[in-house]
C-alpha cells in the first residue's frame, strides 16, 4: 500500500522544478491517519504556498515613494493657509468698506449742514449733489473704470419711479437738515422700519409677525421721547424727515413690486448710477422753477455770502454723498440685506454721535434715552427680520 501511494504521488509531481518552487517534504511512513489524511494534509500544504503555482505569483506591494506623503500634507496645508488668507483679505476689505461708508456719511452730514445753515435752498443743493454724481458716473463709464450698461426702454420705465422717490427722499432729508439738528434728523429717520412694515402690508401683502410688531414699539416711543426733548425741534424739520422716511421706503417697496429685469451689465452700482442721472434731470428743472437762479456769484455777493466757502463745502458734500451711496450698494452686493440693515443702524449711531460732538449740540439725558431707545428698536427689528427670513 505504501508503494502504490508513492507511485501515485510521483505521477503528479512535476518533472522539473519550477522557478521559485520548493518541493514539499512528505513523510510516507506509517501514520495513524492513513492515506486519506496524508492527502488532505498535502493539499493544505500546497494551498498555503501561493508560489507553488506559476499563474499566481506572489504579490509584492511597492513601497511608497519617498516624500509622497509629506508632499500631500504640505499641499493640504498650503491650500488651507491660502483659503485662510483669502478669507482674511475678504474680511479686511469688507471692514474697510464699512469704515468708508461711515466716514463719508459723517462728512456729508457735516458739510451739508454747514452749507444749509447759510444757504437755505435745499432743492438747489439736492440738484447740485446729483449733478456732481452724474459727472462722476459719466467719467467712470467714459474711462472704462466700470462697464456702461445696455438698457432697454422697458428697464428705463421701470427705473423711473425709483429715481422719483430717490430724488424726493434726498430733497426732504436736506430740507430737514436745514431746519433741525443733524442728530434729530437721523433720530426721526430711525422710523424707517415703521414705514416699511406699513407699506409692505398695504402694497405687497406682507403681514408682520409678533416680533416685528414688538420691535416697532421702542422705535416709535424713542422718537416721540426724543422729539419732545429736542432743543432744535420745529414742525417743518420733523415732517420733512418723516416725508423722507416715507419716500425712501416707498422706493424700496416699489423696487420689490415692480422688479427691474436686470441684465448682466445692470448690477447694483449701475442701477444707482442710472438713478443718479435721472435724479439730476428731475431735480434741476424743479430747482429752477421753485428757487430760481440763486447760485450765481452776483447773488452770493448781494447776499453777503462767502462764495468760496460755500462752493468748496458744497462740492465736498456732493462728493461724500455720491461716495457713501456707491459704497452702500457695494456692501449690499457682498452681504445680506439684514446685515446691511444692521450696518445702517450702526451708521446712524455713529453719525448722531459725531454730529453732537462736532456741532456741540446740547442734549438732555431724556433726549439721549429716546434716541437710544429708537436705535435699539431698529436693531431689534433687524434681528426679527433675520429670524423671519431664516425660518422661511
mmCIF file of C-alpha atoms in Angstrom:
data_model
loop_
_atom_site.group_PDB
_atom_site.id
_atom_site.type_symbol
_atom_site.label_atom_id
_atom_site.label_comp_id
_atom_site.label_asym_id
_atom_site.label_seq_id
_atom_site.Cartn_x
_atom_site.Cartn_y
_atom_site.Cartn_z
ATOM 1 C CA UNK A 1 0.000 0.000 0.000
ATOM 2 C CA UNK A 2 2.830 2.399 0.735
ATOM 3 C CA UNK A 3 4.469 1.746 -2.635
ATOM 4 C CA UNK A 4 1.262 2.407 -4.539
ATOM 5 C CA UNK A 5 0.883 5.674 -2.694
ATOM 6 C CA UNK A 6 4.400 6.719 -3.624
ATOM 7 C CA UNK A 7 3.722 5.838 -7.272
ATOM 8 C CA UNK A 8 0.566 7.916 -7.250
ATOM 9 C CA UNK A 9 2.376 10.938 -5.874
ATOM 10 C CA UNK A 10 5.194 10.575 -8.343
ATOM 11 C CA UNK A 11 2.760 10.776 -11.258
ATOM 12 C CA UNK A 12 1.515 14.185 -10.202
ATOM 13 C CA UNK A 13 4.917 15.613 -9.360
ATOM 14 C CA UNK A 14 6.480 17.963 -11.936
ATOM 15 C CA UNK A 15 9.351 16.567 -13.951
ATOM 16 C CA UNK A 16 11.463 19.645 -13.396
ATOM 17 C CA UNK A 17 11.224 22.149 -10.553
ATOM 18 C CA UNK A 18 9.572 25.405 -11.484
ATOM 19 C CA UNK A 19 11.143 28.781 -10.634
ATOM 20 C CA UNK A 20 10.599 29.545 -7.008
ATOM 21 C CA UNK A 21 9.339 26.033 -6.376
ATOM 22 C CA UNK A 22 10.173 24.248 -3.220
ATOM 23 C CA UNK A 23 9.362 20.546 -3.163
ATOM 24 C CA UNK A 24 7.227 19.792 -0.161
ATOM 25 C CA UNK A 25 8.609 17.322 2.278
ATOM 26 C CA UNK A 26 6.169 14.463 2.640
ATOM 27 C CA UNK A 27 6.556 11.663 5.022
ATOM 28 C CA UNK A 28 5.193 8.414 3.666
ATOM 29 C CA UNK A 29 5.907 6.346 6.677
ATOM 30 C CA UNK A 30 3.330 4.707 8.808
ATOM 31 C CA UNK A 31 0.808 7.111 10.163
ATOM 32 C CA UNK A 32 -2.374 6.536 12.088
ATOM 33 C CA UNK A 33 -4.290 8.905 9.848
ATOM 34 C CA UNK A 34 -3.887 6.802 6.707
ATOM 35 C CA UNK A 35 -3.578 7.789 3.056
ATOM 36 C CA UNK A 36 -6.709 9.938 3.061
ATOM 37 C CA UNK A 37 -5.421 12.055 5.953
ATOM 38 C CA UNK A 38 -1.987 12.385 4.341
ATOM 39 C CA UNK A 39 -3.624 13.532 1.052
ATOM 40 C CA UNK A 40 -5.627 16.173 2.926
ATOM 41 C CA UNK A 41 -2.528 17.449 4.704
ATOM 42 C CA UNK A 42 -0.668 17.597 1.389
ATOM 43 C CA UNK A 43 -3.480 19.615 -0.212
ATOM 44 C CA UNK A 44 -3.484 22.072 2.680
ATOM 45 C CA UNK A 45 0.279 22.370 2.480
ATOM 46 C CA UNK A 46 0.186 23.171 -1.240
ATOM 47 C CA UNK A 47 -2.695 25.664 -0.808
ATOM 48 C CA UNK A 48 -0.733 27.552 1.806
ATOM 49 C CA UNK A 49 2.125 28.082 -0.689
ATOM 50 C CA UNK A 50 0.971 30.629 -3.299
ATOM 51 C CA UNK A 51 4.341 30.478 -5.106
ATOM 52 C CA UNK A 52 3.745 26.848 -5.929
ATOM 53 C CA UNK A 53 1.544 27.783 -8.921
ATOM 54 C CA UNK A 54 3.268 29.922 -11.571
ATOM 55 C CA UNK A 55 -0.033 31.554 -12.640
ATOM 56 C CA UNK A 56 -0.402 33.140 -9.191
ATOM 57 C CA UNK A 57 2.876 34.862 -8.386
ATOM 58 C CA UNK A 58 3.449 36.442 -5.020
ATOM 59 C CA UNK A 59 2.059 39.988 -4.884
ATOM 60 C CA UNK A 60 4.547 42.460 -3.680
ATOM 61 C CA UNK A 61 3.288 45.986 -2.826
ATOM 62 C CA UNK A 62 5.659 48.703 -3.913
ATOM 63 C CA UNK A 63 6.815 50.811 -1.017
ATOM 64 C CA UNK A 64 5.555 54.401 -1.055
ATOM 65 C CA UNK A 65 7.739 56.825 -2.876
ATOM 66 C CA UNK A 66 9.954 58.890 -0.618
ATOM 67 C CA UNK A 67 8.275 62.238 0.270
ATOM 68 C CA UNK A 68 4.893 61.452 -1.336
ATOM 69 C CA UNK A 69 3.019 61.651 1.943
ATOM 70 C CA UNK A 70 4.935 64.727 3.008
ATOM 71 C CA UNK A 71 4.127 66.388 -0.315
ATOM 72 C CA UNK A 72 0.415 65.650 0.092
ATOM 73 C CA UNK A 73 0.396 67.013 3.633
ATOM 74 C CA UNK A 74 2.298 70.088 2.504
ATOM 75 C CA UNK A 75 -0.187 70.669 -0.350
ATOM 76 C CA UNK A 76 -3.163 70.371 2.004
ATOM 77 C CA UNK A 77 -1.542 72.773 4.453
ATOM 78 C CA UNK A 78 -0.807 75.270 1.677
ATOM 79 C CA UNK A 79 -4.439 75.044 0.494
ATOM 80 C CA UNK A 80 -5.774 75.704 3.980
ATOM 81 C CA UNK A 81 -3.427 78.646 4.515
ATOM 82 C CA UNK A 82 -4.376 80.078 1.130
ATOM 83 C CA UNK A 83 -8.084 79.790 1.923
ATOM 84 C CA UNK A 84 -7.496 81.377 5.321
ATOM 85 C CA UNK A 85 -5.554 84.269 3.803
ATOM 86 C CA UNK A 86 -8.270 84.829 1.210
ATOM 87 C CA UNK A 87 -10.956 84.864 3.920
ATOM 88 C CA UNK A 88 -8.895 87.327 5.961
ATOM 89 C CA UNK A 89 -8.398 89.586 2.950
ATOM 90 C CA UNK A 90 -12.140 89.468 2.221
ATOM 91 C CA UNK A 91 -12.960 90.367 5.835
ATOM 92 C CA UNK A 92 -10.473 93.254 5.835
ATOM 93 C CA UNK A 93 -11.866 94.554 2.558
ATOM 94 C CA UNK A 94 -15.432 94.412 3.873
ATOM 95 C CA UNK A 95 -14.375 96.148 7.084
ATOM 96 C CA UNK A 96 -12.689 98.907 5.051
ATOM 97 C CA UNK A 97 -15.879 99.397 3.032
ATOM 98 C CA UNK A 98 -17.941 99.749 6.223
ATOM 99 C CA UNK A 99 -15.427 102.263 7.624
ATOM 100 C CA UNK A 100 -15.501 104.334 4.418
ATOM 101 C CA UNK A 101 -19.294 104.162 4.397
ATOM 102 C CA UNK A 102 -19.437 105.672 7.880
ATOM 103 C CA UNK A 103 -16.701 108.263 7.286
ATOM 104 C CA UNK A 104 -18.186 109.602 4.045
ATOM 105 C CA UNK A 105 -21.642 109.756 5.650
ATOM 106 C CA UNK A 106 -20.301 111.720 8.621
ATOM 107 C CA UNK A 107 -18.552 114.275 6.428
ATOM 108 C CA UNK A 108 -21.567 114.549 4.122
ATOM 109 C CA UNK A 109 -23.840 115.474 7.037
ATOM 110 C CA UNK A 110 -21.334 117.939 8.488
ATOM 111 C CA UNK A 111 -20.597 119.760 5.211
ATOM 112 C CA UNK A 112 -24.226 119.648 4.154
ATOM 113 C CA UNK A 113 -25.394 121.146 7.439
ATOM 114 C CA UNK A 114 -22.784 123.903 7.232
ATOM 115 C CA UNK A 115 -23.965 124.869 3.746
ATOM 116 C CA UNK A 116 -27.686 124.704 4.519
ATOM 117 C CA UNK A 117 -27.266 126.940 7.587
ATOM 118 C CA UNK A 118 -26.138 129.874 5.419
ATOM 119 C CA UNK A 119 -27.669 128.884 2.068
ATOM 120 C CA UNK A 120 -31.314 127.833 2.700
ATOM 121 C CA UNK A 121 -32.071 126.409 -0.740
ATOM 122 C CA UNK A 122 -32.420 122.631 -0.296
ATOM 123 C CA UNK A 123 -33.754 121.926 -3.811
ATOM 124 C CA UNK A 124 -30.765 123.660 -5.407
ATOM 125 C CA UNK A 125 -28.396 121.801 -3.066
ATOM 126 C CA UNK A 126 -30.045 118.485 -3.977
ATOM 127 C CA UNK A 127 -29.777 119.215 -7.703
ATOM 128 C CA UNK A 128 -26.109 120.184 -7.301
ATOM 129 C CA UNK A 129 -25.340 116.950 -5.418
ATOM 130 C CA UNK A 130 -26.866 114.686 -8.068
ATOM 131 C CA UNK A 131 -25.209 116.820 -10.777
ATOM 132 C CA UNK A 132 -21.787 116.064 -9.301
ATOM 133 C CA UNK A 133 -22.784 112.405 -9.083
ATOM 134 C CA UNK A 134 -23.816 112.443 -12.751
ATOM 135 C CA UNK A 135 -20.421 113.853 -13.750
ATOM 136 C CA UNK A 136 -18.646 111.136 -11.755
ATOM 137 C CA UNK A 137 -20.787 108.410 -13.354
ATOM 138 C CA UNK A 138 -20.057 109.679 -16.867
ATOM 139 C CA UNK A 139 -16.327 109.820 -16.098
ATOM 140 C CA UNK A 140 -16.457 106.286 -14.732
ATOM 141 C CA UNK A 141 -18.122 105.000 -17.886
ATOM 142 C CA UNK A 142 -16.024 107.004 -20.352
ATOM 143 C CA UNK A 143 -12.724 105.901 -18.798
ATOM 144 C CA UNK A 144 -13.887 102.239 -18.633
ATOM 145 C CA UNK A 145 -13.471 102.144 -14.866
ATOM 146 C CA UNK A 146 -16.859 100.459 -14.886
ATOM 147 C CA UNK A 147 -18.694 98.921 -17.799
ATOM 148 C CA UNK A 148 -21.566 101.025 -19.119
ATOM 149 C CA UNK A 149 -24.863 99.121 -19.092
ATOM 150 C CA UNK A 150 -27.089 98.494 -22.073
ATOM 151 C CA UNK A 151 -30.637 99.446 -21.147
ATOM 152 C CA UNK A 152 -33.918 98.803 -22.853
ATOM 153 C CA UNK A 153 -36.885 101.156 -22.839
ATOM 154 C CA UNK A 154 -38.811 98.844 -20.511
ATOM 155 C CA UNK A 155 -35.974 98.968 -17.994
ATOM 156 C CA UNK A 156 -35.868 102.762 -18.076
ATOM 157 C CA UNK A 157 -39.614 102.903 -17.476
ATOM 158 C CA UNK A 158 -39.230 100.538 -14.508
ATOM 159 C CA UNK A 159 -36.333 102.570 -13.035
ATOM 160 C CA UNK A 160 -38.110 105.942 -13.361
ATOM 161 C CA UNK A 161 -40.334 105.532 -10.242
ATOM 162 C CA UNK A 162 -37.247 104.579 -8.237
ATOM 163 C CA UNK A 163 -35.499 107.758 -9.407
ATOM 164 C CA UNK A 164 -38.518 109.905 -8.473
ATOM 165 C CA UNK A 165 -38.678 108.596 -4.920
ATOM 166 C CA UNK A 166 -34.886 108.722 -4.631
ATOM 167 C CA UNK A 167 -34.933 112.408 -5.559
ATOM 168 C CA UNK A 168 -37.759 113.209 -3.148
ATOM 169 C CA UNK A 169 -36.091 111.293 -0.328
ATOM 170 C CA UNK A 170 -32.836 113.256 -0.673
ATOM 171 C CA UNK A 171 -34.752 116.514 -1.051
ATOM 172 C CA UNK A 172 -36.767 116.018 2.146
ATOM 173 C CA UNK A 173 -33.624 114.977 4.025
ATOM 174 C CA UNK A 174 -31.898 118.216 3.007
ATOM 175 C CA UNK A 175 -34.979 120.196 3.993
ATOM 176 C CA UNK A 176 -34.913 118.584 7.440
ATOM 177 C CA UNK A 177 -31.172 119.152 7.872
ATOM 178 C CA UNK A 178 -31.709 122.828 7.087
ATOM 179 C CA UNK A 179 -34.338 123.177 9.821
ATOM 180 C CA UNK A 180 -33.207 120.984 12.734
ATOM 181 C CA UNK A 181 -30.028 119.428 14.098
ATOM 182 C CA UNK A 182 -28.349 116.548 12.302
ATOM 183 C CA UNK A 183 -28.802 114.277 15.307
ATOM 184 C CA UNK A 184 -32.539 114.960 15.431
ATOM 185 C CA UNK A 185 -32.971 114.342 11.697
ATOM 186 C CA UNK A 186 -31.318 110.937 11.981
ATOM 187 C CA UNK A 187 -33.310 110.115 15.099
ATOM 188 C CA UNK A 188 -36.523 110.681 13.147
ATOM 189 C CA UNK A 189 -35.144 108.729 10.197
ATOM 190 C CA UNK A 190 -34.805 105.765 12.563
ATOM 191 C CA UNK A 191 -38.552 105.291 11.986
ATOM 192 C CA UNK A 192 -37.885 103.862 8.504
ATOM 193 C CA UNK A 193 -38.809 100.294 9.639
ATOM 194 C CA UNK A 194 -42.229 101.592 10.743
ATOM 195 C CA UNK A 195 -42.972 102.824 7.220
ATOM 196 C CA UNK A 196 -41.512 99.659 5.712
ATOM 197 C CA UNK A 197 -43.956 97.480 7.656
ATOM 198 C CA UNK A 198 -46.972 99.646 6.755
ATOM 199 C CA UNK A 199 -46.154 99.971 3.046
ATOM 200 C CA UNK A 200 -45.261 96.292 2.701
ATOM 201 C CA UNK A 201 -48.593 95.313 4.260
ATOM 202 C CA UNK A 202 -50.559 97.714 2.019
ATOM 203 C CA UNK A 203 -48.883 97.093 -1.342
ATOM 204 C CA UNK A 204 -47.153 93.708 -1.037
ATOM 205 C CA UNK A 205 -49.499 91.913 1.338
ATOM 206 C CA UNK A 206 -46.611 91.021 3.683
ATOM 207 C CA UNK A 207 -48.113 90.903 7.167
ATOM 208 C CA UNK A 208 -45.580 91.283 10.006
ATOM 209 C CA UNK A 209 -45.264 88.765 12.817
ATOM 210 C CA UNK A 210 -45.436 89.490 16.534
ATOM 211 C CA UNK A 211 -41.679 90.010 16.981
ATOM 212 C CA UNK A 212 -41.541 92.580 14.161
ATOM 213 C CA UNK A 213 -44.505 94.477 15.600
ATOM 214 C CA UNK A 214 -42.961 94.388 19.056
ATOM 215 C CA UNK A 215 -39.733 95.930 17.734
ATOM 216 C CA UNK A 216 -41.697 98.927 16.393
ATOM 217 C CA UNK A 217 -42.829 99.936 19.889
ATOM 218 C CA UNK A 218 -39.408 101.163 21.132
ATOM 219 C CA UNK A 219 -38.772 102.827 17.756
ATOM 220 C CA UNK A 220 -41.915 104.947 17.893
ATOM 221 C CA UNK A 221 -41.609 105.565 21.629
ATOM 222 C CA UNK A 222 -37.978 106.612 21.363
ATOM 223 C CA UNK A 223 -38.649 109.051 18.511
ATOM 224 C CA UNK A 224 -41.556 110.609 20.407
ATOM 225 C CA UNK A 225 -39.457 110.925 23.563
ATOM 226 C CA UNK A 226 -36.553 112.488 21.669
ATOM 227 C CA UNK A 227 -38.852 114.890 19.804
ATOM 228 C CA UNK A 228 -40.364 116.390 22.945
ATOM 229 C CA UNK A 229 -36.935 116.968 24.475
ATOM 230 C CA UNK A 230 -35.144 118.221 21.319
ATOM 231 C CA UNK A 231 -33.879 121.791 21.649
ATOM 232 C CA UNK A 232 -33.962 122.460 17.888
ATOM 233 C CA UNK A 233 -37.397 120.935 17.337
ATOM 234 C CA UNK A 234 -39.710 122.508 14.756
ATOM 235 C CA UNK A 235 -42.536 121.003 12.767
ATOM 236 C CA UNK A 236 -41.030 121.781 9.349
ATOM 237 C CA UNK A 237 -37.910 119.781 10.116
ATOM 238 C CA UNK A 238 -39.918 116.991 11.754
ATOM 239 C CA UNK A 239 -42.344 116.491 8.866
ATOM 240 C CA UNK A 240 -39.560 116.784 6.293
ATOM 241 C CA UNK A 241 -37.716 113.917 7.949
ATOM 242 C CA UNK A 242 -40.932 111.902 8.144
ATOM 243 C CA UNK A 243 -41.568 112.566 4.429
ATOM 244 C CA UNK A 244 -38.018 111.378 3.729
ATOM 245 C CA UNK A 245 -38.805 108.113 5.515
ATOM 246 C CA UNK A 246 -41.987 107.692 3.509
ATOM 247 C CA UNK A 247 -40.396 108.333 0.115
ATOM 248 C CA UNK A 248 -37.284 106.239 0.761
ATOM 249 C CA UNK A 249 -39.289 103.237 1.913
ATOM 250 C CA UNK A 250 -41.741 103.695 -0.955
ATOM 251 C CA UNK A 251 -38.747 103.399 -3.270
ATOM 252 C CA UNK A 252 -37.783 100.104 -1.624
ATOM 253 C CA UNK A 253 -41.316 98.721 -1.835
ATOM 254 C CA UNK A 254 -41.710 99.751 -5.462
ATOM 255 C CA UNK A 255 -38.397 98.136 -6.321
ATOM 256 C CA UNK A 256 -39.862 94.858 -4.999
ATOM 257 C CA UNK A 257 -43.279 95.220 -6.602
ATOM 258 C CA UNK A 258 -42.032 96.408 -9.987
ATOM 259 C CA UNK A 259 -38.875 94.339 -10.163
ATOM 260 C CA UNK A 260 -36.358 95.579 -12.706
ATOM 261 C CA UNK A 261 -35.330 92.873 -15.156
ATOM 262 C CA UNK A 262 -31.608 93.075 -14.713
ATOM 263 C CA UNK A 263 -29.188 92.074 -17.402
ATOM 264 C CA UNK A 264 -25.593 91.128 -16.774
ATOM 265 C CA UNK A 265 -24.425 94.720 -17.209
ATOM 266 C CA UNK A 266 -27.050 96.185 -14.823
ATOM 267 C CA UNK A 267 -25.838 95.439 -11.324
ATOM 268 C CA UNK A 268 -26.448 97.457 -8.168
ATOM 269 C CA UNK A 269 -23.768 100.044 -8.927
ATOM 270 C CA UNK A 270 -25.021 100.684 -12.456
ATOM 271 C CA UNK A 271 -28.590 100.794 -11.165
ATOM 272 C CA UNK A 272 -27.626 103.522 -8.702
ATOM 273 C CA UNK A 273 -25.756 105.337 -11.473
ATOM 274 C CA UNK A 274 -28.844 105.359 -13.693
ATOM 275 C CA UNK A 275 -30.973 106.574 -10.770
ATOM 276 C CA UNK A 276 -28.462 109.397 -10.126
ATOM 277 C CA UNK A 277 -28.608 110.610 -13.724
ATOM 278 C CA UNK A 278 -32.398 110.503 -13.739
ATOM 279 C CA UNK A 279 -32.499 112.377 -10.427
ATOM 280 C CA UNK A 280 -30.451 115.192 -11.936
ATOM 281 C CA UNK A 281 -32.866 115.621 -14.851
ATOM 282 C CA UNK A 282 -35.751 115.596 -12.376
ATOM 283 C CA UNK A 283 -34.327 117.962 -9.745
ATOM 284 C CA UNK A 284 -32.653 120.582 -11.962
ATOM 285 C CA UNK A 285 -35.908 121.914 -13.543
ATOM 286 C CA UNK A 286 -37.618 121.721 -10.142
ATOM 287 C CA UNK A 287 -34.854 123.812 -8.530
ATOM 288 C CA UNK A 288 -35.031 126.464 -11.257
ATOM 289 C CA UNK A 289 -38.815 126.619 -11.007
ATOM 290 C CA UNK A 290 -39.092 126.636 -7.189
ATOM 291 C CA UNK A 291 -35.974 128.531 -6.084
ATOM 292 C CA UNK A 292 -34.787 130.326 -9.227
ATOM 293 C CA UNK A 293 -31.234 131.171 -10.217
ATOM 294 C CA UNK A 294 -29.701 131.951 -6.855
ATOM 295 C CA UNK A 295 -26.341 130.204 -7.165
ATOM 296 C CA UNK A 296 -24.533 132.796 -9.276
ATOM 297 C CA UNK A 297 -21.648 134.913 -7.902
ATOM 298 C CA UNK A 298 -23.732 138.074 -8.221
ATOM 299 C CA UNK A 299 -26.422 136.649 -5.961
ATOM 300 C CA UNK A 300 -23.838 135.454 -3.443
ATOM 301 C CA UNK A 301 -22.163 138.844 -3.213
ATOM 302 C CA UNK A 302 -25.519 140.603 -2.861
ATOM 303 C CA UNK A 303 -26.499 138.221 -0.038
ATOM 304 C CA UNK A 304 -23.149 138.716 1.699
ATOM 305 C CA UNK A 305 -22.145 135.043 1.419
ATOM 306 C CA UNK A 306 -18.658 133.614 1.388
ATOM 307 C CA UNK A 307 -18.900 132.032 -2.061
ATOM 308 C CA UNK A 308 -15.582 130.199 -1.909
ATOM 309 C CA UNK A 309 -16.514 128.530 1.350
ATOM 310 C CA UNK A 310 -19.989 127.590 0.104
ATOM 311 C CA UNK A 311 -18.726 126.231 -3.208
ATOM 312 C CA UNK A 312 -15.951 124.158 -1.616
ATOM 313 C CA UNK A 313 -18.174 122.677 1.078
ATOM 314 C CA UNK A 314 -20.990 122.022 -1.374
ATOM 315 C CA UNK A 315 -18.552 120.186 -3.638
ATOM 316 C CA UNK A 316 -17.154 118.136 -0.745
ATOM 317 C CA UNK A 317 -20.667 117.304 0.466
ATOM 318 C CA UNK A 318 -21.684 116.204 -3.045
ATOM 319 C CA UNK A 319 -18.581 114.017 -3.409
ATOM 320 C CA UNK A 320 -19.146 112.427 0.001
ATOM 321 C CA UNK A 321 -22.830 111.912 -0.824
ATOM 322 C CA UNK A 322 -22.090 110.044 -4.041
ATOM 323 C CA UNK A 323 -19.217 108.100 -2.441
ATOM 324 C CA UNK A 324 -21.202 106.784 0.510
ATOM 325 C CA UNK A 325 -24.152 105.889 -1.716
ATOM 326 C CA UNK A 326 -21.921 103.910 -4.072
ATOM 327 C CA UNK A 327 -20.180 102.159 -1.181
ATOM 328 C CA UNK A 328 -23.565 101.314 0.326
ATOM 329 C CA UNK A 329 -24.519 99.497 -2.874
ATOM 330 C CA UNK A 330 -21.138 97.747 -2.953
ATOM 331 C CA UNK A 331 -21.667 96.479 0.600
ATOM 332 C CA UNK A 332 -25.204 95.380 -0.227
ATOM 333 C CA UNK A 333 -23.798 93.254 -3.056
ATOM 334 C CA UNK A 334 -21.479 91.453 -0.597
ATOM 335 C CA UNK A 335 -23.693 90.913 2.452
ATOM 336 C CA UNK A 336 -27.305 90.030 3.164
ATOM 337 C CA UNK A 337 -29.991 92.752 3.405
ATOM 338 C CA UNK A 338 -30.328 92.074 7.143
ATOM 339 C CA UNK A 339 -26.596 92.618 7.701
ATOM 340 C CA UNK A 340 -26.789 95.787 5.622
ATOM 341 C CA UNK A 341 -29.723 96.979 7.740
ATOM 342 C CA UNK A 342 -27.800 96.387 10.965
ATOM 343 C CA UNK A 343 -24.827 98.242 9.499
ATOM 344 C CA UNK A 344 -27.112 101.122 8.574
ATOM 345 C CA UNK A 345 -28.356 101.233 12.172
ATOM 346 C CA UNK A 346 -24.803 101.393 13.485
ATOM 347 C CA UNK A 347 -24.021 104.081 10.898
ATOM 348 C CA UNK A 348 -26.875 106.207 12.218
ATOM 349 C CA UNK A 349 -25.484 105.920 15.746
ATOM 350 C CA UNK A 350 -22.032 106.981 14.544
ATOM 351 C CA UNK A 351 -23.446 109.968 12.630
ATOM 352 C CA UNK A 352 -25.521 111.127 15.601
ATOM 353 C CA UNK A 353 -22.572 110.952 17.997
ATOM 354 C CA UNK A 354 -20.211 112.652 15.531
ATOM 355 C CA UNK A 355 -22.649 115.498 14.812
ATOM 356 C CA UNK A 356 -23.295 116.094 18.512
ATOM 357 C CA UNK A 357 -19.557 116.303 19.178
ATOM 358 C CA UNK A 358 -18.755 118.442 16.118
ATOM 359 C CA UNK A 359 -21.583 120.989 16.427
ATOM 360 C CA UNK A 360 -21.593 120.831 20.253
ATOM 361 C CA UNK A 361 -25.333 120.250 20.354
ATOM 362 C CA UNK A 362 -26.771 120.339 23.880
ATOM 363 C CA UNK A 363 -28.605 117.099 24.624
ATOM 364 C CA UNK A 364 -30.529 116.205 27.735
ATOM 365 C CA UNK A 365 -30.456 112.770 29.398
ATOM 366 C CA UNK A 366 -34.052 112.156 28.331
ATOM 367 C CA UNK A 367 -33.166 113.046 24.741
ATOM 368 C CA UNK A 368 -30.288 110.552 24.830
ATOM 369 C CA UNK A 369 -32.632 107.942 26.276
ATOM 370 C CA UNK A 370 -35.170 108.491 23.486
ATOM 371 C CA UNK A 371 -32.513 108.315 20.776
ATOM 372 C CA UNK A 372 -31.002 105.174 22.262
ATOM 373 C CA UNK A 373 -34.413 103.555 22.610
ATOM 374 C CA UNK A 374 -35.266 104.245 18.978
ATOM 375 C CA UNK A 375 -31.953 102.861 17.721
ATOM 376 C CA UNK A 376 -32.287 99.786 19.937
ATOM 377 C CA UNK A 377 -35.707 99.200 18.376
ATOM 378 C CA UNK A 378 -34.146 99.399 14.911
ATOM 379 C CA UNK A 379 -31.625 96.757 15.924
ATOM 380 C CA UNK A 380 -34.371 94.507 17.302
ATOM 381 C CA UNK A 381 -36.310 94.978 14.081
ATOM 382 C CA UNK A 382 -33.298 93.815 12.069
ATOM 383 C CA UNK A 383 -32.932 90.736 14.260
ATOM 384 C CA UNK A 384 -36.647 89.960 13.964
ATOM 385 C CA UNK A 385 -36.486 90.240 10.176
ATOM 386 C CA UNK A 386 -33.424 87.990 10.146
ATOM 387 C CA UNK A 387 -35.202 85.330 12.223
ATOM 388 C CA UNK A 388 -38.238 85.502 9.967
ATOM 389 C CA UNK A 389 -36.086 85.159 6.830
ATOM 390 C CA UNK A 390 -34.228 82.151 8.241
ATOM 391 C CA UNK A 391 -37.455 80.434 9.290
ATOM 392 C CA UNK A 392 -38.960 80.992 5.832
#
